[in-house]
Coordinates of C-alpha atoms in Angstrom, one line a residue:
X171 CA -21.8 -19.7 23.0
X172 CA -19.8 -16.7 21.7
X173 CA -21.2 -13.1 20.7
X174 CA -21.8 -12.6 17.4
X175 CA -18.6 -9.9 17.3
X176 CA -16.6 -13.3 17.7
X177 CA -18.5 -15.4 15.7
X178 CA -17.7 -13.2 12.7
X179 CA -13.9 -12.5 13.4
X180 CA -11.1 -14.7 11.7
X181 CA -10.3 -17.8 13.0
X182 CA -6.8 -17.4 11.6
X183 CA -5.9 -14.8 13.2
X184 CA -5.2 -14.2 16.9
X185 CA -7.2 -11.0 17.6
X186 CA -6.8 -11.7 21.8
X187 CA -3.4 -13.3 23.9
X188 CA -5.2 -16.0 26.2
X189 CA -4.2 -15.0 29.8
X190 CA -4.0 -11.3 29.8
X191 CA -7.0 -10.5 26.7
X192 CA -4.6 -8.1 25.6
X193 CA -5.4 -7.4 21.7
X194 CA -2.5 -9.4 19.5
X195 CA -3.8 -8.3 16.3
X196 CA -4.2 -4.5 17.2
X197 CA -0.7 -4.5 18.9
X198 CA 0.8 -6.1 16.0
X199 CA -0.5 -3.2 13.2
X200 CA 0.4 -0.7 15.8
X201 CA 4.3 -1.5 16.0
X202 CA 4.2 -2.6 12.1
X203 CA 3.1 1.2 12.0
X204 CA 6.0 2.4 14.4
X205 CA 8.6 0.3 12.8
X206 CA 7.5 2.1 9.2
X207 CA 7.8 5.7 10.7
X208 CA 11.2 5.0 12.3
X209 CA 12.3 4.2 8.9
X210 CA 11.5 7.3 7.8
X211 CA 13.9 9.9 7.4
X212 CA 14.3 12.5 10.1
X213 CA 13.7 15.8 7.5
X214 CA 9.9 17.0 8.3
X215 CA 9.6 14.5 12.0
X216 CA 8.7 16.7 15.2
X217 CA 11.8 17.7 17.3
X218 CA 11.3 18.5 20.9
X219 CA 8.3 18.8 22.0
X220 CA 6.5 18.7 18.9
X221 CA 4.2 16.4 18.0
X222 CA 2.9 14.7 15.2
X223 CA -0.3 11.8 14.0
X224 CA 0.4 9.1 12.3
X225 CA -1.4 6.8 9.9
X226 CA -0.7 3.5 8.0
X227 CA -2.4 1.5 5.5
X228 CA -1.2 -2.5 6.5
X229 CA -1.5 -5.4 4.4
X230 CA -2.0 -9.0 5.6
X231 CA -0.9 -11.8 4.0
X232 CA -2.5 -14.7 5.7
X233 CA 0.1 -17.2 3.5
X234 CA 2.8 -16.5 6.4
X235 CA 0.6 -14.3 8.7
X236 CA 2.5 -11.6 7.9
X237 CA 1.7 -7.7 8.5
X238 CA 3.4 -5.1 5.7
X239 CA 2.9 -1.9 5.4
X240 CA 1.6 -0.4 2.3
X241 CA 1.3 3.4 2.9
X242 CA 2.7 5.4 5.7
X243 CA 1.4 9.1 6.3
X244 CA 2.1 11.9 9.2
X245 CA 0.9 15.3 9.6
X246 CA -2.2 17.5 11.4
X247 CA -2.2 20.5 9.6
X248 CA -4.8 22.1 7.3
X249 CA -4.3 25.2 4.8
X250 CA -6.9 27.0 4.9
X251 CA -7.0 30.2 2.9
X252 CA -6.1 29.9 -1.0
X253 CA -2.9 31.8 -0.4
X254 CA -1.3 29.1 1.5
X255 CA -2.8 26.8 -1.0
X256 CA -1.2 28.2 -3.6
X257 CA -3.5 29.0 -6.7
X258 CA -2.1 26.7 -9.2
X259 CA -2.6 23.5 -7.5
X260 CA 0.9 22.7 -6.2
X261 CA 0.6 22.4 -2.4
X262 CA -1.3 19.8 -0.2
X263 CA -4.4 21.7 1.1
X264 CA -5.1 18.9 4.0
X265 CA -2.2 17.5 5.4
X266 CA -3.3 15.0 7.7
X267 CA -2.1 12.1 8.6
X268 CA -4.7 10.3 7.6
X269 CA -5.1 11.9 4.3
X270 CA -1.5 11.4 3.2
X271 CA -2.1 8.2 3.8
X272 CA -4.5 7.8 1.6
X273 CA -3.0 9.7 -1.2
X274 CA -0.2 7.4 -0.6
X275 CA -2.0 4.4 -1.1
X276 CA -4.0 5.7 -3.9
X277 CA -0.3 6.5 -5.9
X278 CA 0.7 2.7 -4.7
X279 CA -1.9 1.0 -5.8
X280 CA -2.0 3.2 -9.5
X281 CA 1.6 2.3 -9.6
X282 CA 1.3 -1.3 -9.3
X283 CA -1.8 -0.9 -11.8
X284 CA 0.4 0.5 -14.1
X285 CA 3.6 -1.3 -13.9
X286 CA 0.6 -4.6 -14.3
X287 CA 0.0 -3.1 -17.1
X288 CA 3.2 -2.2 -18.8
X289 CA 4.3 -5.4 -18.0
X290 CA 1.4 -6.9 -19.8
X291 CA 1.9 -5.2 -22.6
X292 CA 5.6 -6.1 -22.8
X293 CA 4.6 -9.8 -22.6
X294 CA 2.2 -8.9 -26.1
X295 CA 4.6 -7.2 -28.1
X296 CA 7.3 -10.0 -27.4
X297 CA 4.6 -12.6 -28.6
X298 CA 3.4 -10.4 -31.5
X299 CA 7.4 -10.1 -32.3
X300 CA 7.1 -13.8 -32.6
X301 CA 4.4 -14.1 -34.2
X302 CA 5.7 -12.2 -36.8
X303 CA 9.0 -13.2 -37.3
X304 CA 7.1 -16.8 -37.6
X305 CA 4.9 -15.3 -40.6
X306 CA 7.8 -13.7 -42.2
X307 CA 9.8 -17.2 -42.7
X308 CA 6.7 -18.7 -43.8
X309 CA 6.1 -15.7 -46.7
X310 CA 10.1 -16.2 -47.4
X311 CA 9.5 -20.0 -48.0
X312 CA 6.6 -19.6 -50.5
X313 CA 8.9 -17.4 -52.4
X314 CA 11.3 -19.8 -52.9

């Protein structure tokens, strides 16, 4: 009988590979992560012997199995004083990989609420357009 770790994972997806119990899933996210910061333009990436974190938000789609990243973030600084802040509120006080992530998934998912949105209304006002066009032929038929 299995641990109770592995009766709760997925069956869908292949967390281990069979002969070596090397971890599919977790190698999978981890060059899906790669592949997004190689994409990335070279403005702002470590040069030498610089170095940087990286963090990605993926999403699965278990139609086609299927790993996409959604948010990509790289950075492990931290301002600390409110002069390098800057006291109007323009400059990233936390810059973190992980924390640009974040705010990068946080603006992705607000701008797919609002395109939702926006799209939704589109799809009223073209049926309230119809709607009333249709009562406008039927007030110029009752004055005829």
């Amino acid at each position: 009988m299995g641990s109770a770790s592995e009766n709760r994972q997925r069956k869908d997806v292949r967390w281990w590979k069979d002969d070596d119990k090397q971890p599919v899933w977790a190698t999978r996210v981890a060059q899906t992560a790669l592949d997004a910061y190689a994409r990335l333009p070279n403005t702002g990436k470590p040069q030498g012997k610089e170095r940087t974190a990286l963090a990605v938000f993926v999403a699965h789609d278990e139609n086609d199995d299927t790993v996409t990243p959604v948010a990509v973030g790289t950075g492990t600084k931290c301002m600390g004083s409110l002069d390098e802040r800057g006291c109007a509120g323009d400059r990233v006080a936390d810059a973190h990989a992980e924390i640009i992530a974040r705010r990068a998934l946080v603006r992705s998912i607000l701008d797919d609420a609002r395109r939702i949105l926006h799209d939704d209304n589109d799809d009223d006002n073209n049926n309230n357009d119809d709607d009333d066009n249709n009562n406008n032929d039927d007030d110029d038929n009752n004055n005829n």
